[in-house]
CSV table of C-alpha atoms in Angstrom, one decimal:
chain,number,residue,atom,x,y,z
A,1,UNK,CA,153.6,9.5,108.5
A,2,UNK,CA,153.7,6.1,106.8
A,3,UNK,CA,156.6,5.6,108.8
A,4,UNK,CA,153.8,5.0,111.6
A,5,UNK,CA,151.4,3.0,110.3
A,6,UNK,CA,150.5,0.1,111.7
A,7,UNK,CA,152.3,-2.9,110.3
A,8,UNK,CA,150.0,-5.2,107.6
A,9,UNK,CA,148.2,-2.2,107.2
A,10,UNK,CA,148.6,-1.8,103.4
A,11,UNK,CA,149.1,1.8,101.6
A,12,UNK,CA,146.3,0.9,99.1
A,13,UNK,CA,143.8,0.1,101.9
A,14,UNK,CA,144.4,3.6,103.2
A,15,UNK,CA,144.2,5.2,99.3
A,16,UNK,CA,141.0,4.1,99.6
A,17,UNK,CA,139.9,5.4,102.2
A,18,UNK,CA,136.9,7.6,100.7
A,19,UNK,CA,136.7,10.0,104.2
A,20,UNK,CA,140.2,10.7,104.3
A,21,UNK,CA,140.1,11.6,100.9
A,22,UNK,CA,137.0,13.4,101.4
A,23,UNK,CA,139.1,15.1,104.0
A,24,UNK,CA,141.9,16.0,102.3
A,25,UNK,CA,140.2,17.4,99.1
A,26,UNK,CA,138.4,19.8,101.4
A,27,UNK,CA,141.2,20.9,103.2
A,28,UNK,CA,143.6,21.6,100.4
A,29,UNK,CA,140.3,23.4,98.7
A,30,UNK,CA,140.0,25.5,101.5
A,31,UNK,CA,143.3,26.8,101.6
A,32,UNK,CA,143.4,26.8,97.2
A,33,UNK,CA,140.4,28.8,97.1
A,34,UNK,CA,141.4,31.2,100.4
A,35,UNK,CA,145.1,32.3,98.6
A,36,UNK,CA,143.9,32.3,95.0
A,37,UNK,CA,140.4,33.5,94.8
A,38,UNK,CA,137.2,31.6,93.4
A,39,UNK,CA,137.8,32.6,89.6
A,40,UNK,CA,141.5,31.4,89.8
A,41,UNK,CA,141.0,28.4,91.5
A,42,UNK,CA,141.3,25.2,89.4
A,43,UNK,CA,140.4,21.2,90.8
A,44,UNK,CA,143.6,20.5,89.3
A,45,UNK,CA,145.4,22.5,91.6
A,46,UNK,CA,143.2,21.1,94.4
A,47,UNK,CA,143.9,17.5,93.2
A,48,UNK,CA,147.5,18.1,93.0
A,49,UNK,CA,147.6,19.8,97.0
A,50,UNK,CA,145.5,16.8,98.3
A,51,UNK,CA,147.4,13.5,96.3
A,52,UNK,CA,144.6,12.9,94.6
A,53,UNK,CA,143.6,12.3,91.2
A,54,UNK,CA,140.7,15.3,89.4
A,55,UNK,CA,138.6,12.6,88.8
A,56,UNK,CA,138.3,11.5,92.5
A,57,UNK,CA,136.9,15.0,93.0
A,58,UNK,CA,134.7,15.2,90.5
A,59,UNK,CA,133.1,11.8,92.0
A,60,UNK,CA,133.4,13.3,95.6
A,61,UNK,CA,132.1,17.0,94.2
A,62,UNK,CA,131.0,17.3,90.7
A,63,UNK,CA,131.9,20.7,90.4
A,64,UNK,CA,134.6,23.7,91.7
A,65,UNK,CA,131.2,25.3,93.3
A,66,UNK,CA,129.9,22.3,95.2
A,67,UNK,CA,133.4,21.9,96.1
A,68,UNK,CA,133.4,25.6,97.2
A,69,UNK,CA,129.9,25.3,99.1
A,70,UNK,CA,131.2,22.3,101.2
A,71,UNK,CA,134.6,23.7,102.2
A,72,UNK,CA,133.4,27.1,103.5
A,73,UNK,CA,133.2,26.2,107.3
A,74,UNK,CA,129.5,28.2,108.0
A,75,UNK,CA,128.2,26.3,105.3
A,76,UNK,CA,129.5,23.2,106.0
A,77,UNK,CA,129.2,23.2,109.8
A,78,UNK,CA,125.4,24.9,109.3
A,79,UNK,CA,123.2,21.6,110.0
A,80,UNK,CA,125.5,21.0,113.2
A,81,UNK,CA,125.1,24.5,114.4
A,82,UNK,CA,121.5,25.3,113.7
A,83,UNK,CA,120.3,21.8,115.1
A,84,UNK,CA,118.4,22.0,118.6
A,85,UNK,CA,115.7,23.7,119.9
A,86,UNK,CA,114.3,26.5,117.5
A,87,UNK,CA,113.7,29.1,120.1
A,88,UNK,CA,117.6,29.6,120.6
A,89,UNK,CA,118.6,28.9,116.5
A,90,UNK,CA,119.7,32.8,116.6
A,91,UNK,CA,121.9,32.3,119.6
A,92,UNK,CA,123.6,29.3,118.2
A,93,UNK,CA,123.7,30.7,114.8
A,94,UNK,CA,125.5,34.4,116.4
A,95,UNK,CA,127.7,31.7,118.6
A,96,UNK,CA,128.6,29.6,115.6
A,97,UNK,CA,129.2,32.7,113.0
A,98,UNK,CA,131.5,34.5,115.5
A,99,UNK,CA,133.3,31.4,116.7
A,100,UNK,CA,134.2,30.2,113.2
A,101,UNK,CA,135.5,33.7,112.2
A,102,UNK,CA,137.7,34.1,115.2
A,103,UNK,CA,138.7,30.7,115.1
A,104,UNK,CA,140.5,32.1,111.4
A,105,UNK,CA,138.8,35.2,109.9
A,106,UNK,CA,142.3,34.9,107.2
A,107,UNK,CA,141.5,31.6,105.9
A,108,UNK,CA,137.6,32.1,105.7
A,109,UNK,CA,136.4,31.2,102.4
A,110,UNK,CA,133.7,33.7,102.9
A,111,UNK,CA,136.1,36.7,103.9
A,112,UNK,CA,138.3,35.9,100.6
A,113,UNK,CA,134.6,36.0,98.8
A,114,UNK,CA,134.0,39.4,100.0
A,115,UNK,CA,137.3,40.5,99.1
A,116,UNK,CA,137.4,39.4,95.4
A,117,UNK,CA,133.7,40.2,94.4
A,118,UNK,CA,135.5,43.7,93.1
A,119,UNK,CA,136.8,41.8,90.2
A,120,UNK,CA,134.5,39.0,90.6
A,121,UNK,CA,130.5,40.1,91.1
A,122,UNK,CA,128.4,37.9,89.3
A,123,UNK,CA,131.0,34.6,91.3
A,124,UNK,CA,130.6,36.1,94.3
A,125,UNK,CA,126.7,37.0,93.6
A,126,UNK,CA,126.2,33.1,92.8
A,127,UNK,CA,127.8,31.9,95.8
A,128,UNK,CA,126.5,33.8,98.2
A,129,UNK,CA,123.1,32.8,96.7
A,130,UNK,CA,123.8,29.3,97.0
A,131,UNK,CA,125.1,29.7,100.8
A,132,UNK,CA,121.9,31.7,101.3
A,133,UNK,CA,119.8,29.0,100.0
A,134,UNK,CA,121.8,26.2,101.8
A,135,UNK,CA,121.3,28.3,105.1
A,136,UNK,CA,116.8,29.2,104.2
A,137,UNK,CA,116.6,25.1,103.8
A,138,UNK,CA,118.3,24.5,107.0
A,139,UNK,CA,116.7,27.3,109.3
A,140,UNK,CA,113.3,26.1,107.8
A,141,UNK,CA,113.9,22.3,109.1
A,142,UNK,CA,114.9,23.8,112.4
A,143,UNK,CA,112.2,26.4,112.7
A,144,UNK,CA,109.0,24.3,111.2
A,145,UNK,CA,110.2,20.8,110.9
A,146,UNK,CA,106.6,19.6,110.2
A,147,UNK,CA,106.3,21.9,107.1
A,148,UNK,CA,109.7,22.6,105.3
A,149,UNK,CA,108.0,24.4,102.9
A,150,UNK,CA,105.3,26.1,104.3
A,151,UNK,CA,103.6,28.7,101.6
A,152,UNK,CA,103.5,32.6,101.8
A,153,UNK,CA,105.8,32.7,104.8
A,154,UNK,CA,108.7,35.1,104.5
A,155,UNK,CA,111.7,33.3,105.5
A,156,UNK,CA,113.8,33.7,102.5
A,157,UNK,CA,113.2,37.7,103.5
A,158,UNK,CA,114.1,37.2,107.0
A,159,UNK,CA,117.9,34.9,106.3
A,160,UNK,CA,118.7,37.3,103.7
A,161,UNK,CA,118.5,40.2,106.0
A,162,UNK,CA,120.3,37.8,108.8
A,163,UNK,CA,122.5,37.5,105.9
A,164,UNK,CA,123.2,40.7,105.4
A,165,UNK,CA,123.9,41.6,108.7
A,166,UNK,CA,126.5,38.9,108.8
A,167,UNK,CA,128.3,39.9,106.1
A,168,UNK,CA,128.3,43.6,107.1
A,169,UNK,CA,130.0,42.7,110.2
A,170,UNK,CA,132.6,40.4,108.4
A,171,UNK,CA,133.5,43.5,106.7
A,172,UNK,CA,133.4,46.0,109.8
A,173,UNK,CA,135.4,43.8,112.1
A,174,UNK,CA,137.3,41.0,110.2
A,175,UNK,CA,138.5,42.8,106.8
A,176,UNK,CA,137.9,46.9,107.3
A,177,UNK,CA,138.5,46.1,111.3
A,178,UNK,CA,136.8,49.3,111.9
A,179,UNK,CA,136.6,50.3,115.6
A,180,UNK,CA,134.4,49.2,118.0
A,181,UNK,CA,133.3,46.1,116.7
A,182,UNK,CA,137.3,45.3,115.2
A,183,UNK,CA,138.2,45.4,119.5
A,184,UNK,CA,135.2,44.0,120.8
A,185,UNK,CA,135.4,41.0,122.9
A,186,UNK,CA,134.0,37.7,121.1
A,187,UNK,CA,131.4,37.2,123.6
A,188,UNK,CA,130.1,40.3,123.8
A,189,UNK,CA,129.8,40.4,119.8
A,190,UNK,CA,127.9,37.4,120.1
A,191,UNK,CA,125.3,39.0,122.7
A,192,UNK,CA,124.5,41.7,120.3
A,193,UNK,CA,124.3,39.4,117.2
A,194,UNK,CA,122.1,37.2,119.0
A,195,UNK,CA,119.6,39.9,119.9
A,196,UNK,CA,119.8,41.2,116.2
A,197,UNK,CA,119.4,37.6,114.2
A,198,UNK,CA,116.6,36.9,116.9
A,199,UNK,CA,114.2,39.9,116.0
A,200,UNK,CA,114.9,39.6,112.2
A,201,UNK,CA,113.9,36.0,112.3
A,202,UNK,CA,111.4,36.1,114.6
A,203,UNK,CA,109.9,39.4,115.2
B,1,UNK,CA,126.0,77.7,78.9
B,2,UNK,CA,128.0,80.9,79.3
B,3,UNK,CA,126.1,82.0,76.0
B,4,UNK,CA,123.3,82.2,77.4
B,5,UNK,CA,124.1,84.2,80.6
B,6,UNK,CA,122.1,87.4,80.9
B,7,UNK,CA,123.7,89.9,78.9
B,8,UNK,CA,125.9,92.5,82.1
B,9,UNK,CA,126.9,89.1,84.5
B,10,UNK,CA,130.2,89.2,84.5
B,11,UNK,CA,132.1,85.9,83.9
B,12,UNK,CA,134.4,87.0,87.0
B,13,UNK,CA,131.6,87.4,89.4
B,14,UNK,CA,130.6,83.7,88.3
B,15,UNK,CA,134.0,82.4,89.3
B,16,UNK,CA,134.1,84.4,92.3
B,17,UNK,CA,130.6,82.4,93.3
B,18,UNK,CA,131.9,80.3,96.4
B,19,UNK,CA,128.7,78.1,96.4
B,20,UNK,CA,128.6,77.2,92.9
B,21,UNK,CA,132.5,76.1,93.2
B,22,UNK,CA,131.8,74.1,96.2
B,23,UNK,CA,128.7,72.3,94.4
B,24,UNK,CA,131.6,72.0,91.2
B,25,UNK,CA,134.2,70.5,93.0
B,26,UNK,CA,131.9,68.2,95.1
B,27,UNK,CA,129.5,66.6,91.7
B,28,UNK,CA,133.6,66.5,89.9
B,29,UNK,CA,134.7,64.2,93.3
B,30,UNK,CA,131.7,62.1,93.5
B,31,UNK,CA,132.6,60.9,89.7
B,32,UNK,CA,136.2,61.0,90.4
B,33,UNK,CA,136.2,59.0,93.3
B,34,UNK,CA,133.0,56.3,91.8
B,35,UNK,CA,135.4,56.1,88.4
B,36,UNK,CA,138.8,55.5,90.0
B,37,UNK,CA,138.5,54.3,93.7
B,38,UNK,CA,139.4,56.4,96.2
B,39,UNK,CA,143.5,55.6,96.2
B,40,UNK,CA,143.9,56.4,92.3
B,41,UNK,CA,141.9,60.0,92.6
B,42,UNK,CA,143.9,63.1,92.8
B,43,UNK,CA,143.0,66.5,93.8
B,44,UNK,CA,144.5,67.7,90.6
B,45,UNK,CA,141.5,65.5,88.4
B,46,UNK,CA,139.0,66.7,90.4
B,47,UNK,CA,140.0,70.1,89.9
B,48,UNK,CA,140.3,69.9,85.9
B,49,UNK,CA,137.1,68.4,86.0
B,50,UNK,CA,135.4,70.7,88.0
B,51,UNK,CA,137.3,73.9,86.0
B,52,UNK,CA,138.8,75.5,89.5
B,53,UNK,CA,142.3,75.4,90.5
B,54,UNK,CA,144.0,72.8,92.7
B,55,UNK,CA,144.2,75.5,95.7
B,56,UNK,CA,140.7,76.3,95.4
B,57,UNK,CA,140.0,73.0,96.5
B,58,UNK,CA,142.3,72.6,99.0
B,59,UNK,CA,140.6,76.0,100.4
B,60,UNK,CA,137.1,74.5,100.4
B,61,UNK,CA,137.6,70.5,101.9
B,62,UNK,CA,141.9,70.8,102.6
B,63,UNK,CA,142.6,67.3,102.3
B,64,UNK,CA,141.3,64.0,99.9
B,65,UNK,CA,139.8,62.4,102.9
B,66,UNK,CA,137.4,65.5,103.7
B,67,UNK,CA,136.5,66.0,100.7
B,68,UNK,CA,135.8,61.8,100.9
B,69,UNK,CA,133.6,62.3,103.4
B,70,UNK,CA,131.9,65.5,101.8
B,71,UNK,CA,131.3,64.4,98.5
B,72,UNK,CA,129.5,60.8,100.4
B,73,UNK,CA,125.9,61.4,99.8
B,74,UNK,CA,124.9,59.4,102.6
B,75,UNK,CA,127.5,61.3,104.5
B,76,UNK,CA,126.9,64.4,103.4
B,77,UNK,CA,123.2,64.6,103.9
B,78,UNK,CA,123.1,63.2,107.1
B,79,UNK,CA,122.1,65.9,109.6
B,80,UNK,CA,119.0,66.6,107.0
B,81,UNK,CA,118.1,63.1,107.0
B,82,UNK,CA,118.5,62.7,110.9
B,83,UNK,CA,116.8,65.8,112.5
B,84,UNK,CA,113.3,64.6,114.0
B,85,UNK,CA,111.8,63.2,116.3
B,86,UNK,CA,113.9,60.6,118.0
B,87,UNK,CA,111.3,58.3,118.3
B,88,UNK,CA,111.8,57.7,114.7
B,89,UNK,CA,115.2,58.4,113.5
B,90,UNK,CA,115.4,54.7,112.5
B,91,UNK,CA,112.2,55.3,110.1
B,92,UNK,CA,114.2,58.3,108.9
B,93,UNK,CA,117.7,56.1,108.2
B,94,UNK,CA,116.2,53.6,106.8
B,95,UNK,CA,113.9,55.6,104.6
B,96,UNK,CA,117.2,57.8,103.4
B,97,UNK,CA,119.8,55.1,102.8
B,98,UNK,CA,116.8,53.1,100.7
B,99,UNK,CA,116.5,56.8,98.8
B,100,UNK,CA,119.5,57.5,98.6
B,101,UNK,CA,121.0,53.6,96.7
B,102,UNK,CA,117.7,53.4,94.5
B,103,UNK,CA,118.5,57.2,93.0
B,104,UNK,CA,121.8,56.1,92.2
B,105,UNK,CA,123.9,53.0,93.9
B,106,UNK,CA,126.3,52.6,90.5
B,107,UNK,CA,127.7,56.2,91.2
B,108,UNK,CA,127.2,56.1,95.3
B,109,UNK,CA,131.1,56.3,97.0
B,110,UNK,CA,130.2,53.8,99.4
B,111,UNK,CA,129.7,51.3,96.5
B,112,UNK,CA,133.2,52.3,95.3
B,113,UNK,CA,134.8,52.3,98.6
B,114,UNK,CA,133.4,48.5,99.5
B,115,UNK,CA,134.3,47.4,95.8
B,116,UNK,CA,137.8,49.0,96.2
B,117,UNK,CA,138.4,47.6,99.7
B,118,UNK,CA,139.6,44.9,98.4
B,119,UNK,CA,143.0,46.5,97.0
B,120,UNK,CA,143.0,49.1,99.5
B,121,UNK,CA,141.8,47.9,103.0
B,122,UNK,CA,143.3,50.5,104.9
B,123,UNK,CA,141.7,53.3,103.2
B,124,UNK,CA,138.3,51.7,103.1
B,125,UNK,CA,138.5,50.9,107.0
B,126,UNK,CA,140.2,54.4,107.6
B,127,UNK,CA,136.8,55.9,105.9
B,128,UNK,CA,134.3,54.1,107.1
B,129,UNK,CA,135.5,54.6,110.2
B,130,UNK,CA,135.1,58.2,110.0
B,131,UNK,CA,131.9,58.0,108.4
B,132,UNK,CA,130.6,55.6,111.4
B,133,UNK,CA,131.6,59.1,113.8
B,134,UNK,CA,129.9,61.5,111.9
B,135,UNK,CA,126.8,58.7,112.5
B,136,UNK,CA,127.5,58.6,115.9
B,137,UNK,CA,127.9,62.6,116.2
B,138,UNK,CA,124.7,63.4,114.4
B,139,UNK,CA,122.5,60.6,116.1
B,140,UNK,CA,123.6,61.3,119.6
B,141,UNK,CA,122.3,64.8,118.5
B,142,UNK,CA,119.6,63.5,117.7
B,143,UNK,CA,118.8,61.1,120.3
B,144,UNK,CA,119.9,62.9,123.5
B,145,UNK,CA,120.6,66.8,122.6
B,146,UNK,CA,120.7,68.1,125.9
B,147,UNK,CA,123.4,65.3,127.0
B,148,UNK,CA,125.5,64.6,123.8
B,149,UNK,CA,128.8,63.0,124.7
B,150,UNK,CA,126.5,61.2,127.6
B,151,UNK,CA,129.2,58.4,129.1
B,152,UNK,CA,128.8,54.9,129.1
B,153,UNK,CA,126.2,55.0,126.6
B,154,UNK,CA,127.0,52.3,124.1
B,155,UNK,CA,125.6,54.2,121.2
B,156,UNK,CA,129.5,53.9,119.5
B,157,UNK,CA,128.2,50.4,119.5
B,158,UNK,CA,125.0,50.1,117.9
B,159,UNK,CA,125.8,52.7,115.5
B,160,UNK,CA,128.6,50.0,114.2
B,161,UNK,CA,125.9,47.1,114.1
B,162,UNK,CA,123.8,49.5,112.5
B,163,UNK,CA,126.2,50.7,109.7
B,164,UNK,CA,127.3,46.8,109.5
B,165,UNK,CA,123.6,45.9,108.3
B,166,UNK,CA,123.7,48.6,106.1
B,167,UNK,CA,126.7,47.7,105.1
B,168,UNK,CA,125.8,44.2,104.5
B,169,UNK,CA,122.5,45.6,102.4
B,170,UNK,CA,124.7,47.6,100.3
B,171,UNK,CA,126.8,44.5,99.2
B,172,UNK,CA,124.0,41.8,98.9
B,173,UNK,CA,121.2,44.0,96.6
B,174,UNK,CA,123.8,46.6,95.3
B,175,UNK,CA,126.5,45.0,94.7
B,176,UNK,CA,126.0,41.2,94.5
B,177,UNK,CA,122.6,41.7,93.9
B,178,UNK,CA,121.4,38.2,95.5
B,179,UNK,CA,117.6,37.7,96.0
B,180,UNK,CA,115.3,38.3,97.6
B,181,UNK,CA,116.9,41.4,98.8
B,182,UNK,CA,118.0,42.6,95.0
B,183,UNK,CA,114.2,42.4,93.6
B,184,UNK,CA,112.5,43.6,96.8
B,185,UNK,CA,110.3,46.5,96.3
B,186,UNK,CA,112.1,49.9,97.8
B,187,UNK,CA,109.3,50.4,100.0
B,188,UNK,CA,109.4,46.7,101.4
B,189,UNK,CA,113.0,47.3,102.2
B,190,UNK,CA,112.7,50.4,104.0
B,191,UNK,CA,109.9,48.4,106.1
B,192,UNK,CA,112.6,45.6,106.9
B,193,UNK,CA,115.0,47.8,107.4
B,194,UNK,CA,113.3,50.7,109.8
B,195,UNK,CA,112.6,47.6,112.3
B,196,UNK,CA,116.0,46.1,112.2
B,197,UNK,CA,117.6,49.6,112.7
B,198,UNK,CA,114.7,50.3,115.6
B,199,UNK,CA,116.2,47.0,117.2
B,200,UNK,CA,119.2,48.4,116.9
B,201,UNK,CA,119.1,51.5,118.1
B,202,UNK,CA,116.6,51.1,121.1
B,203,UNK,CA,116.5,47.7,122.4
């Protein structure tokens, strides 16, 4: 690839470059985290896959679960997905979720979660928090811009049973594949995940 | 115990006692199964624990996977929980599945099965999948007695979505036991869950 860089542009310039590193870190933590499991992960390993040094993720990450948080796609890609008008959020949110797992179900951060929280509960119990968290903060900016925090309402109920549902059909379809939802065509998942999220956030 | 049959029983009679077997061999699986996973259990443990021979239980379930699905409380009491009033068979679901984990999630199969799934995905999806058409079987019962293989019903289908958020339940409160869904009060639960499964089911 240097091979193809522009000539004058210097190597260090691009070394610098915090979004490519940013980048890189991410990807190589993706695939680090996918084929070795939360626990057995280390950000050496991830420093080593992306050419960088462990302290340029710790400056970019602070720690393997930030890391972790941003490099799961649903998380990452959650304040592009839920923004827009809050009457549709469960549309775009069953659109997103189903996209991302066909898109590659295998490499999902969240599908290699489900799989090691046998030997690995209380990891798997924290992430998953932390994603459901991520995801109540985000909702609640689409849903009630004007009050992010409104008292007394129950929408850390209503994303963990959204949640739920999610992760039930991660299992079903994209590790057990268990008929019909393993055959069903993408869009027509989507339909029936959109009607679902809508009346558990809304009704 | 045997001390303190009344005096004339005979021990032989006792052994004879189909019934009592069949409860035996069916408590002896549930622990087998919840202690080892469902790929490491054999026929042979179950039947030293349960004091009958290894043909005995062959007679009563013939193979591991029926006596899976026997020994599955959920499973098992199924067609108890379901008959009713269709109107409310989600009320019914929901109020049985919430009874059933809070009695006993650490020892419930399907706990074991979703924690084992990881090592063993084929058996896991081979199990659910037959659990998911005993729900289907006993719900169209249910639902639509006089027409019960009605065609072009998608009831296959929303029985999947509907195992998927229980599925999904199961692992977040159970298992991971991420809030707000691992402190919520049974009752609260069931509430959620009833119109979920209602959504489900009928719209």
């Amino acid at each position: 690839m240097n091979d193809q860089e522009p000539p004058g542009k210097p190597l260090r310039k691009r070394r610098r470059d915090p979004e490519g590193h940013r980048a890189a870190i991410l990807e190589a933590a993706r695939h680090t985290f996918t084929e070795r499991g939360y626990a057995r992960t280390t950000l050496r390993e991830i420093a080593r896959r992306a050419g960088v040094t462990h302290g340029l993720i710790s400056r970019h990450f602070s720690t393997k679960e930030r890391l972790f948080l941003a490099a799961v796609p649903g998380n990452r890609d959650l304040e592009r997905v839920a923004a827009g008008d809050p009457v549709t959020l469960p549309d775009r949110i069953a659109h997103g979720f189903v996209q991302r797992m066909e898109t590659d179900a295998v490499n999902d951060p969240l599908v290699a979660l489900l799989r090691s929280a046998a030997s690995d509960e209380r990891t798997a119990a924290h992430l998953l928090a932390a994603m459901q968290e991520h995801s109540v903060t985000v909702y609640r900016s689409v849903l009630s811009p004007d009050a992010p925090s409104a008292p007394g309402d129950d929408l850390d109920t209503r994303v963990a049973l959204l949640g739920s549902q999610l992760v039930g059909v991660t299992f079903s379809r994209y590790i057990a594949r268990t008929e019909p939802l393993a055959s069903m065509a993408p869009e027509q998942l989507t339909e029936h995940l959109t009607g679902i999220l809508r009346h558990i956030l809304f009704d």
